Amino acid sequence: MEIIKTVCARDCPDTCFIDVTVDQGRIIKSKGCPDHPVTRGFLCPRGNADLKRTYSENRVLFPSLRNRRGTFEKIGWDKALTRAADKIRLAIDKYGNDALLLYDYAGNQGFLSWHLPRRLWMALGASITDYSLCSSSGHTGIGLHYGSSYSLGLEELLRSKVIVFWGNNAKVSAPHQWALADKSRKNHGAVIVCIDPRKSATAQASDIWIQTAPGSDVALSYGIAAYLIKNNGVDKTFLERWSTGFDDYAQEALKWPIDRVRDVTRVPEETIENFGNILIQHTGAAAFMIGLGLQKSSYGAQAARAVSLLPALLGQHRGFHYSDGKGRQIDWDYINGKHQASDIKRKTVSQVSIGKRLKNGEFKFIFVLGSNPAATLPEVSSVREGLAREDVFVVVHDTHWSETAVLADLVLPAPTYLEKRDIVISDHYPYSRMSEKAIDPLGESRHEIQVMQDLAGKLKRTETWLFEDPWHALGVALDRTFKKGHVKDLLDGAQLEVKLAAAEQYQTSSGKIEFWSTAAADLGYHPLPVQEACRLLNNEYILLNNAVSKYTHSQFVDVYGPIQEIVWISPSDAAKHAIQDGEHIEIFNELGCVCLSAKITDKVPEGVLWVPRPLTGLNGQPLNCLTPGTTQQIGGGPVFNSIKVKLRKE
Ligand SMILES: Nc1nc2c(c(=O)[nH]1)N[C@H]1C(S)=C(S)[C@@H](COP(=O)(O)OP(=O)(O)OC[C@H]3O[C@@H](n4cnc5c(=O)[nH]c(N)nc54)[C@H](O)[C@@H]3O)O[C@H]1N2
Ligand SMILES: Nc1nc2c(c(=O)[nH]1)N[C@H]1C(S)=C(S)[C@@H](COP(=O)(O)OP(=O)(O)OC[C@H]3O[C@@H](n4cnc5c(=O)[nH]c(N)nc54)[C@H](O)[C@@H]3O)O[C@H]1N2
Ligand code: SF4
Ligand SMILES: [Mo]
């Protein structure tokens, strides 16, 4: 028996260190590393179930090619890659480089599994996406005022007196972040506040739940700011030294007296006052945890920028946390090959709104890596139609038979993170160690790097950077990433600490926190955060949706069964439609219709529905057939929490 030290590579903020017990080449146990200051010995239900998912019957174990009858046939790697190379050449010859699309995402966050494999596609001049599906609007929004969106180190939570989870369901989505907050509460009585329209698991476990109307967070932020200003709760010395534009901001905030805020947010006046008083009482010791859910709505970037400014009023440098990815010193363009292929023109398309392009057959060869677009993209019916087109050749490299894999022409088996060596650097914590291989790749699965190099060989590419030793490449790109030490130390088993960017450095044109954002003005946006109206027609509902504990996006259905096909509806809305608990109802809009079982609960307010994502309805339709491919004005992000639907009894 052996204990292998690895790191969870899932698209999750916690990046746990995992100790895996292997007996005779088989994983028998995995456990959260007890010494890691954040993992602290426990894993989430996905981490605990990775063992089962690794050995699940749904694994892709050998290359499989779709035949004329539409079923898959096992083929050898050599034939598979020859076929892929032929199709690439054909697409380029007939339609040009742009007709190739690399559709890659964060199924595995490792450098070797995700980023380095991009090099081949850079050399080919393939089209790529802008990665706008998850966090880009929040990054852009916060960046307008701070220059960059990196934030307080998460271990600051252990010193914080007020911890505000704002549009953030950390108890489910980042359980180790939640555990730090909870520890702070137990150790020194930190107050945990959750701001969410629905009673999420986090809201339930917090000391204070502030229930807002969806999309009203800018108003709430201004209301709090106005309360702080009127009650001598702002740190004027800090603001003078470290910010610009406060007077303009204050003028706007004061247009939001508490009764106006109440009308827009539906938050009672005394709740706003109480929250304001708590912040004043603990001035300088608040942590605003800005959720990804907060910024995935029509004006989500506005909400993120508004919330991010509150800690500055309290005299704190970057007293928020979003994601610290932008504060890492990593030479991404060296890793992914953009640097080496800088003279090659390529098309970058919106990931959020790619559905229509796929449907229209804009790309003739698509390589999907580490993502399941046929489940997770907006306008998913168009995505599915596009992937199934006769004139489009789709290759999927995945560990499992995903919804996308079953639509592909060629499916290639990938090893899970437990079956390969890699490095994952967290966007949230500074600790890093090698993600060691626990077991040999199952079946004929082949590492992403190997596949790309083999494919490059088939295409007779000769660029040396396509064949660079991956550890050498990471050594170059991560040369300045760690406080002390290098990639070679990680390879030797060392644990390194990532260098964090200085909190009091602001990459704005003034070098200060800009309440009145000059960058926003330059881009044609309002320099201050703007509360936009969220209008519904009669009988329309806002459909909120987000992750539940057992699943990482579309993954783990093979372990835990389907995501519950339920929809939360408020008692008054249920009564309006004479819906009984457990009754099947259809939620629909102009894009699609999903059938679900009604769960009547006061956890959602009137006019709001909630479903776990990304479920498949009782009628076989995926949740995202309801999601428009609309992009946000700021940052181009998605609008998953602004889906408008109607409902009817089945
Ligand atoms: N178990 C599990 N964990 C995950 C993932 C997973 O798939 N499964 N995915 C990971 C990824 S990639 C991401 S992006 C994160 C996302 O995780 P979070 O950052 O926690 O974001 P969400 O879960 O999308 O939404 C959080 C909350 O925002 C609320 N919300 C929606 N609209 C509004 C609004 O207008 N105002 C306010 N104040 N709140 C609103 C929702 O009701 C929800 O409870 O989770 C990560 N962690
Ligand atoms: N309705 C709705 N939809 C959403 C969201 C929402 O809030 N609401 N949120 C969006 C967000 S925030 C995100 S981040 C996206 C996520 O969307 P996706 O990136 O599509 O997420 P997954 O479904 O987890 O797909 C990851 C795929 O990678 C595969 N994989 C895992 N490990 C490896 C590996 O080592 N190698 C290879 N080659 N493949 C691997 C998995 O088997 C899986 O098929 O979903 C978005 N979709
Ligand atoms: S999915 Fe997240 S919380 Fe779960 S084990 Fe992996 S890193 Fe940890
Ligand atoms: Mo995400």
PDB file of C-alpha atoms in Angstrom, residues 22-256:
ATOM      1  CA  VAL A  22      -3.237   2.865  -3.652  1.00  0.00           C
ATOM      2  CA  ASP A  23      -3.122  -0.893  -3.258  1.00  0.00           C
ATOM      3  CA  GLN A  24      -1.760  -3.035  -6.087  1.00  0.00           C
ATOM      4  CA  GLY A  25      -2.356  -0.354  -8.678  1.00  0.00           C
ATOM      5  CA  ARG A  26      -5.883   0.402  -7.540  1.00  0.00           C
ATOM      6  CA  ILE A  27      -7.137   3.402  -5.579  1.00  0.00           C
ATOM      7  CA  ILE A  28      -8.844   2.274  -2.427  1.00  0.00           C
ATOM      8  CA  LYS A  29      -9.218   5.505  -0.489  1.00  0.00           C
ATOM      9  CA  SER A  30      -8.809   9.246  -0.811  1.00  0.00           C
ATOM     10  CA  LYS A  31      -8.592  11.675   2.055  1.00  0.00           C
ATOM     11  CA  GLY A  32      -8.164  15.422   2.398  1.00  0.00           C
ATOM     12  CA  CYS A  33      -4.613  16.271   3.433  1.00  0.00           C
ATOM     13  CA  PRO A  34      -4.706  17.110   7.166  1.00  0.00           C
ATOM     14  CA  ASP A  35      -1.694  19.497   7.100  1.00  0.00           C
ATOM     15  CA  HIS A  36      -2.912  21.793   4.343  1.00  0.00           C
ATOM     16  CA  PRO A  37      -4.108  25.006   6.028  1.00  0.00           C
ATOM     17  CA  VAL A  38      -7.243  25.104   3.893  1.00  0.00           C
ATOM     18  CA  THR A  39      -8.051  21.472   3.013  1.00  0.00           C
ATOM     19  CA  ARG A  40      -7.662  20.616   6.710  1.00  0.00           C
ATOM     20  CA  GLY A  41      -8.376  16.913   6.332  1.00  0.00           C
ATOM     21  CA  PHE A  42     -11.739  16.862   4.615  1.00  0.00           C
ATOM     22  CA  LEU A  43     -13.073  16.573   1.079  1.00  0.00           C
ATOM     23  CA  CYS A  44     -16.428  17.432  -0.452  1.00  0.00           C
ATOM     24  CA  PRO A  45     -18.864  14.817  -1.786  1.00  0.00           C
ATOM     25  CA  ARG A  46     -17.185  15.051  -5.231  1.00  0.00           C
ATOM     26  CA  GLY A  47     -13.692  14.577  -3.868  1.00  0.00           C
ATOM     27  CA  ASN A  48     -14.924  11.643  -1.825  1.00  0.00           C
ATOM     28  CA  ALA A  49     -16.593  10.095  -4.870  1.00  0.00           C
ATOM     29  CA  ASP A  50     -13.701  10.532  -7.311  1.00  0.00           C
ATOM     30  CA  LEU A  51     -12.647   6.987  -6.609  1.00  0.00           C
ATOM     31  CA  LYS A  52     -16.020   5.739  -7.835  1.00  0.00           C
ATOM     32  CA  ARG A  53     -16.041   8.092 -10.791  1.00  0.00           C
ATOM     33  CA  THR A  54     -12.583   6.953 -11.836  1.00  0.00           C
ATOM     34  CA  TYR A  55     -13.771   3.361 -12.048  1.00  0.00           C
ATOM     35  CA  SER A  56     -17.256   4.221 -13.313  1.00  0.00           C
ATOM     36  CA  GLU A  57     -18.795   2.345 -16.220  1.00  0.00           C
ATOM     37  CA  ASN A  58     -19.153   5.648 -17.996  1.00  0.00           C
ATOM     38  CA  ARG A  59     -15.385   5.974 -18.604  1.00  0.00           C
ATOM     39  CA  VAL A  60     -14.128   6.383 -22.137  1.00  0.00           C
ATOM     40  CA  LEU A  61     -11.519   3.627 -22.301  1.00  0.00           C
ATOM     41  CA  PHE A  62     -10.442   3.532 -25.958  1.00  0.00           C
ATOM     42  CA  PRO A  63     -10.700   5.713 -29.061  1.00  0.00           C
ATOM     43  CA  SER A  64     -14.144   5.375 -30.595  1.00  0.00           C
ATOM     44  CA  LEU A  65     -15.250   6.432 -34.066  1.00  0.00           C
ATOM     45  CA  ARG A  66     -18.838   6.972 -35.117  1.00  0.00           C
ATOM     46  CA  ASN A  67     -19.749   4.664 -37.987  1.00  0.00           C
ATOM     47  CA  ARG A  68     -22.347   5.068 -40.744  1.00  0.00           C
ATOM     48  CA  ARG A  69     -25.048   3.558 -38.574  1.00  0.00           C
ATOM     49  CA  GLY A  70     -24.391   6.301 -36.039  1.00  0.00           C
ATOM     50  CA  THR A  71     -22.965   4.012 -33.361  1.00  0.00           C
ATOM     51  CA  PHE A  72     -19.402   4.036 -32.020  1.00  0.00           C
ATOM     52  CA  GLU A  73     -16.740   1.536 -32.960  1.00  0.00           C
ATOM     53  CA  LYS A  74     -13.469   0.952 -31.183  1.00  0.00           C
ATOM     54  CA  ILE A  75     -10.438   1.954 -33.262  1.00  0.00           C
ATOM     55  CA  GLY A  76      -6.718   2.156 -32.551  1.00  0.00           C
ATOM     56  CA  TRP A  77      -5.002   5.407 -31.548  1.00  0.00           C
ATOM     57  CA  ASP A  78      -3.000   5.564 -34.744  1.00  0.00           C
ATOM     58  CA  LYS A  79      -6.079   5.339 -36.949  1.00  0.00           C
ATOM     59  CA  ALA A  80      -7.949   7.753 -34.729  1.00  0.00           C
ATOM     60  CA  LEU A  81      -5.262  10.418 -34.958  1.00  0.00           C
ATOM     61  CA  THR A  82      -4.787   9.882 -38.689  1.00  0.00           C
ATOM     62  CA  ARG A  83      -8.516  10.452 -39.140  1.00  0.00           C
ATOM     63  CA  ALA A  84      -8.418  13.609 -37.002  1.00  0.00           C
ATOM     64  CA  ALA A  85      -5.385  14.936 -38.918  1.00  0.00           C
ATOM     65  CA  ASP A  86      -7.075  14.271 -42.276  1.00  0.00           C
ATOM     66  CA  LYS A  87     -10.160  16.150 -41.163  1.00  0.00           C
ATOM     67  CA  ILE A  88      -8.057  19.070 -39.924  1.00  0.00           C
ATOM     68  CA  ARG A  89      -6.248  19.318 -43.277  1.00  0.00           C
ATOM     69  CA  LEU A  90      -9.492  19.077 -45.167  1.00  0.00           C
ATOM     70  CA  ALA A  91     -11.115  21.828 -43.123  1.00  0.00           C
ATOM     71  CA  ILE A  92      -8.113  24.136 -43.558  1.00  0.00           C
ATOM     72  CA  ASP A  93      -7.815  23.487 -47.298  1.00  0.00           C
ATOM     73  CA  LYS A  94     -11.482  24.031 -47.987  1.00  0.00           C
ATOM     74  CA  TYR A  95     -12.444  26.705 -45.471  1.00  0.00           C
ATOM     75  CA  GLY A  96      -9.265  28.132 -43.906  1.00  0.00           C
ATOM     76  CA  ASN A  97      -7.788  28.069 -40.379  1.00  0.00           C
ATOM     77  CA  ASP A  98     -10.789  29.826 -38.866  1.00  0.00           C
ATOM     78  CA  ALA A  99     -12.921  26.776 -39.581  1.00  0.00           C
ATOM     79  CA  LEU A 100     -11.017  24.892 -36.867  1.00  0.00           C
ATOM     80  CA  LEU A 101     -12.274  25.477 -33.324  1.00  0.00           C
ATOM     81  CA  LEU A 102     -10.605  24.526 -30.079  1.00  0.00           C
ATOM     82  CA  TYR A 103     -13.373  24.408 -27.485  1.00  0.00           C
ATOM     83  CA  ASP A 104     -11.524  23.871 -24.213  1.00  0.00           C
ATOM     84  CA  TYR A 105     -12.412  24.606 -20.616  1.00  0.00           C
ATOM     85  CA  ALA A 106     -11.733  23.863 -16.971  1.00  0.00           C
ATOM     86  CA  GLY A 107     -12.709  20.184 -16.556  1.00  0.00           C
ATOM     87  CA  ASN A 108      -9.145  19.726 -15.374  1.00  0.00           C
ATOM     88  CA  GLN A 109      -7.345  22.864 -14.215  1.00  0.00           C
ATOM     89  CA  GLY A 110      -3.861  21.409 -14.604  1.00  0.00           C
ATOM     90  CA  PHE A 111      -1.350  23.183 -16.832  1.00  0.00           C
ATOM     91  CA  LEU A 112      -0.536  20.000 -18.737  1.00  0.00           C
ATOM     92  CA  SER A 113      -4.127  18.850 -19.050  1.00  0.00           C
ATOM     93  CA  TRP A 114      -5.610  22.161 -20.135  1.00  0.00           C
ATOM     94  CA  HIS A 115      -3.250  24.993 -21.072  1.00  0.00           C
ATOM     95  CA  LEU A 116      -0.170  23.456 -22.648  1.00  0.00           C
ATOM     96  CA  PRO A 117      -2.236  21.316 -25.072  1.00  0.00           C
ATOM     97  CA  ARG A 118      -3.458  24.581 -26.629  1.00  0.00           C
ATOM     98  CA  ARG A 119      -0.132  25.076 -28.359  1.00  0.00           C
ATOM     99  CA  LEU A 120      -1.002  22.886 -31.342  1.00  0.00           C
ATOM    100  CA  TRP A 121      -4.159  24.933 -31.971  1.00  0.00           C
ATOM    101  CA  MET A 122      -2.226  28.183 -31.723  1.00  0.00           C
ATOM    102  CA  ALA A 123       0.206  26.894 -34.334  1.00  0.00           C
ATOM    103  CA  LEU A 124      -2.691  25.904 -36.591  1.00  0.00           C
ATOM    104  CA  GLY A 125      -4.338  29.317 -36.227  1.00  0.00           C
ATOM    105  CA  ALA A 126      -7.537  27.683 -34.985  1.00  0.00           C
ATOM    106  CA  SER A 127     -10.407  29.765 -33.654  1.00  0.00           C
ATOM    107  CA  ILE A 128     -10.614  29.868 -29.870  1.00  0.00           C
ATOM    108  CA  THR A 129     -13.155  31.135 -27.344  1.00  0.00           C
ATOM    109  CA  ASP A 130     -12.825  34.051 -24.948  1.00  0.00           C
ATOM    110  CA  TYR A 131     -13.452  31.900 -21.814  1.00  0.00           C
ATOM    111  CA  SER A 132     -16.335  34.180 -20.866  1.00  0.00           C
ATOM    112  CA  LEU A 133     -18.616  31.458 -19.485  1.00  0.00           C
ATOM    113  CA  CYS A 134     -17.800  31.760 -15.805  1.00  0.00           C
ATOM    114  CA  SER A 135     -16.103  34.715 -14.155  1.00  0.00           C
ATOM    115  CA  SER A 136     -15.135  37.254 -16.815  1.00  0.00           C
ATOM    116  CA  SER A 137     -17.806  39.877 -16.114  1.00  0.00           C
ATOM    117  CA  GLY A 138     -16.910  40.020 -12.426  1.00  0.00           C
ATOM    118  CA  HIS A 139     -13.205  40.311 -13.201  1.00  0.00           C
ATOM    119  CA  THR A 140     -13.844  43.134 -15.648  1.00  0.00           C
ATOM    120  CA  GLY A 141     -16.285  44.914 -13.341  1.00  0.00           C
ATOM    121  CA  ILE A 142     -13.980  44.870 -10.310  1.00  0.00           C
ATOM    122  CA  GLY A 143     -11.003  45.708 -12.502  1.00  0.00           C
ATOM    123  CA  LEU A 144     -12.683  48.965 -13.559  1.00  0.00           C
ATOM    124  CA  HIS A 145     -12.205  50.322 -10.025  1.00  0.00           C
ATOM    125  CA  TYR A 146      -9.170  48.411  -8.775  1.00  0.00           C
ATOM    126  CA  GLY A 147      -7.193  47.819 -11.975  1.00  0.00           C
ATOM    127  CA  SER A 148      -7.160  44.115 -11.230  1.00  0.00           C
ATOM    128  CA  SER A 149      -9.596  41.826  -9.437  1.00  0.00           C
ATOM    129  CA  TYR A 150      -7.259  40.008  -7.065  1.00  0.00           C
ATOM    130  CA  SER A 151      -8.123  40.458  -3.466  1.00  0.00           C
ATOM    131  CA  LEU A 152      -7.524  39.726   0.182  1.00  0.00           C
ATOM    132  CA  GLY A 153      -5.784  36.445   0.886  1.00  0.00           C
ATOM    133  CA  LEU A 154      -8.411  33.990   2.032  1.00  0.00           C
ATOM    134  CA  GLU A 155      -6.706  33.240   5.289  1.00  0.00           C
ATOM    135  CA  GLU A 156      -7.619  36.819   6.217  1.00  0.00           C
ATOM    136  CA  LEU A 157     -11.011  35.258   6.890  1.00  0.00           C
ATOM    137  CA  LEU A 158      -9.535  33.870  10.082  1.00  0.00           C
ATOM    138  CA  ARG A 159      -9.007  37.458  11.257  1.00  0.00           C
ATOM    139  CA  SER A 160     -12.217  38.944   9.890  1.00  0.00           C
ATOM    140  CA  LYS A 161     -15.037  40.055  12.183  1.00  0.00           C
ATOM    141  CA  VAL A 162     -17.754  40.269   9.549  1.00  0.00           C
ATOM    142  CA  ILE A 163     -17.816  37.868   6.607  1.00  0.00           C
ATOM    143  CA  VAL A 164     -20.339  38.618   3.883  1.00  0.00           C
ATOM    144  CA  PHE A 165     -21.149  35.926   1.311  1.00  0.00           C
ATOM    145  CA  TRP A 166     -22.745  38.012  -1.413  1.00  0.00           C
ATOM    146  CA  GLY A 167     -24.375  35.987  -4.217  1.00  0.00           C
ATOM    147  CA  ASN A 168     -22.029  33.259  -3.065  1.00  0.00           C
ATOM    148  CA  ASN A 169     -23.133  29.828  -1.919  1.00  0.00           C
ATOM    149  CA  ALA A 170     -19.745  28.891  -0.462  1.00  0.00           C
ATOM    150  CA  LYS A 171     -21.078  26.201   1.822  1.00  0.00           C
ATOM    151  CA  VAL A 172     -21.738  24.217  -1.364  1.00  0.00           C
ATOM    152  CA  SER A 173     -19.485  25.807  -3.982  1.00  0.00           C
ATOM    153  CA  ALA A 174     -16.335  26.323  -1.908  1.00  0.00           C
ATOM    154  CA  PRO A 175     -16.793  24.284   1.274  1.00  0.00           C
ATOM    155  CA  HIS A 176     -13.274  24.979   2.515  1.00  0.00           C
ATOM    156  CA  GLN A 177     -13.771  28.738   2.207  1.00  0.00           C
ATOM    157  CA  TRP A 178     -16.937  28.331   4.187  1.00  0.00           C
ATOM    158  CA  ALA A 179     -15.057  26.258   6.782  1.00  0.00           C
ATOM    159  CA  LEU A 180     -12.553  29.108   7.268  1.00  0.00           C
ATOM    160  CA  ALA A 181     -15.418  31.521   7.884  1.00  0.00           C
ATOM    161  CA  ASP A 182     -17.076  29.099  10.244  1.00  0.00           C
ATOM    162  CA  LYS A 183     -13.817  28.680  12.147  1.00  0.00           C
ATOM    163  CA  SER A 184     -13.614  32.446  12.497  1.00  0.00           C
ATOM    164  CA  ARG A 185     -17.131  32.476  13.895  1.00  0.00           C
ATOM    165  CA  LYS A 186     -16.301  29.762  16.396  1.00  0.00           C
ATOM    166  CA  ASN A 187     -12.927  31.239  17.382  1.00  0.00           C
ATOM    167  CA  HIS A 188     -13.782  34.887  17.837  1.00  0.00           C
ATOM    168  CA  GLY A 189     -17.447  35.352  17.103  1.00  0.00           C
ATOM    169  CA  ALA A 190     -17.201  36.620  13.525  1.00  0.00           C
ATOM    170  CA  VAL A 191     -20.631  37.463  12.145  1.00  0.00           C
ATOM    171  CA  ILE A 192     -21.492  35.639   8.910  1.00  0.00           C
ATOM    172  CA  VAL A 193     -23.917  37.412   6.580  1.00  0.00           C
ATOM    173  CA  CYS A 194     -25.356  35.956   3.376  1.00  0.00           C
ATOM    174  CA  ILE A 195     -26.985  38.134   0.717  1.00  0.00           C
ATOM    175  CA  ASP A 196     -29.029  36.019  -1.647  1.00  0.00           C
ATOM    176  CA  PRO A 197     -32.571  36.085  -3.051  1.00  0.00           C
ATOM    177  CA  ARG A 198     -33.069  32.475  -2.026  1.00  0.00           C
ATOM    178  CA  LYS A 199     -32.411  30.634   1.193  1.00  0.00           C
ATOM    179  CA  SER A 200     -29.321  28.775   0.012  1.00  0.00           C
ATOM    180  CA  ALA A 201     -27.387  26.326   2.187  1.00  0.00           C
ATOM    181  CA  THR A 202     -25.070  29.238   2.977  1.00  0.00           C
ATOM    182  CA  ALA A 203     -27.961  31.550   3.859  1.00  0.00           C
ATOM    183  CA  GLN A 204     -29.331  28.875   6.143  1.00  0.00           C
ATOM    184  CA  ALA A 205     -26.041  28.451   7.998  1.00  0.00           C
ATOM    185  CA  SER A 206     -25.265  32.189   8.268  1.00  0.00           C
ATOM    186  CA  ASP A 207     -26.047  34.435  11.232  1.00  0.00           C
ATOM    187  CA  ILE A 208     -27.889  36.908   9.051  1.00  0.00           C
ATOM    188  CA  TRP A 209     -29.610  36.247   5.736  1.00  0.00           C
ATOM    189  CA  ILE A 210     -30.465  39.335   3.720  1.00  0.00           C
ATOM    190  CA  GLN A 211     -32.997  38.333   1.113  1.00  0.00           C
ATOM    191  CA  THR A 212     -32.763  40.575  -1.944  1.00  0.00           C
ATOM    192  CA  ALA A 213     -34.697  40.813  -5.165  1.00  0.00           C
ATOM    193  CA  PRO A 214     -32.563  39.238  -7.950  1.00  0.00           C
ATOM    194  CA  GLY A 215     -30.427  41.816  -9.706  1.00  0.00           C
ATOM    195  CA  SER A 216     -30.920  44.546  -7.084  1.00  0.00           C
ATOM    196  CA  ASP A 217     -27.455  44.410  -5.527  1.00  0.00           C
ATOM    197  CA  VAL A 218     -26.218  47.763  -6.821  1.00  0.00           C
ATOM    198  CA  ALA A 219     -29.126  49.456  -5.045  1.00  0.00           C
ATOM    199  CA  LEU A 220     -28.358  47.576  -1.848  1.00  0.00           C
ATOM    200  CA  SER A 221     -24.683  48.550  -2.059  1.00  0.00           C
ATOM    201  CA  TYR A 222     -25.551  52.212  -2.511  1.00  0.00           C
ATOM    202  CA  GLY A 223     -28.028  51.968   0.356  1.00  0.00           C
ATOM    203  CA  ILE A 224     -25.339  50.608   2.646  1.00  0.00           C
ATOM    204  CA  ALA A 225     -22.849  53.210   1.433  1.00  0.00           C
ATOM    205  CA  ALA A 226     -25.373  55.983   2.120  1.00  0.00           C
ATOM    206  CA  TYR A 227     -25.967  54.624   5.601  1.00  0.00           C
ATOM    207  CA  LEU A 228     -22.215  54.513   6.303  1.00  0.00           C
ATOM    208  CA  ILE A 229     -21.743  58.057   4.971  1.00  0.00           C
ATOM    209  CA  LYS A 230     -24.623  59.455   7.027  1.00  0.00           C
ATOM    210  CA  ASN A 231     -23.509  57.691  10.192  1.00  0.00           C
ATOM    211  CA  ASN A 232     -19.875  58.645  10.119  1.00  0.00           C
ATOM    212  CA  GLY A 233     -18.936  55.100   9.122  1.00  0.00           C
ATOM    213  CA  VAL A 234     -16.479  55.820   6.301  1.00  0.00           C
ATOM    214  CA  ASP A 235     -12.731  56.013   6.785  1.00  0.00           C
ATOM    215  CA  LYS A 236     -12.005  59.447   5.306  1.00  0.00           C
ATOM    216  CA  THR A 237      -8.267  59.323   5.928  1.00  0.00           C
ATOM    217  CA  PHE A 238      -7.982  56.074   3.995  1.00  0.00           C
ATOM    218  CA  LEU A 239     -10.160  57.388   1.185  1.00  0.00           C
ATOM    219  CA  GLU A 240      -8.091  60.544   0.817  1.00  0.00           C
ATOM    220  CA  ARG A 241      -4.848  58.615   0.652  1.00  0.00           C
ATOM    221  CA  TRP A 242      -5.901  55.656  -1.439  1.00  0.00           C
ATOM    222  CA  SER A 243      -8.856  56.578  -3.645  1.00  0.00           C
ATOM    223  CA  THR A 244     -10.186  58.985  -6.229  1.00  0.00           C
ATOM    224  CA  GLY A 245     -13.738  59.929  -7.162  1.00  0.00           C
ATOM    225  CA  PHE A 246     -15.282  59.379  -3.746  1.00  0.00           C
ATOM    226  CA  ASP A 247     -17.284  62.625  -3.836  1.00  0.00           C
ATOM    227  CA  ASP A 248     -19.035  61.666  -7.074  1.00  0.00           C
ATOM    228  CA  TYR A 249     -19.726  58.225  -5.691  1.00  0.00           C
ATOM    229  CA  ALA A 250     -21.078  59.644  -2.434  1.00  0.00           C
ATOM    230  CA  GLN A 251     -23.364  61.968  -4.373  1.00  0.00           C
ATOM    231  CA  GLU A 252     -24.851  58.958  -6.174  1.00  0.00           C
ATOM    232  CA  ALA A 253     -25.060  56.873  -2.997  1.00  0.00           C
ATOM    233  CA  LEU A 254     -26.988  59.624  -1.236  1.00  0.00           C
ATOM    234  CA  LYS A 255     -29.632  59.394  -3.951  1.00  0.00           C
ATOM    235  CA  TRP A 256     -30.416  55.989  -2.416  1.00  0.00           C
TER     236      TRP A 256
END
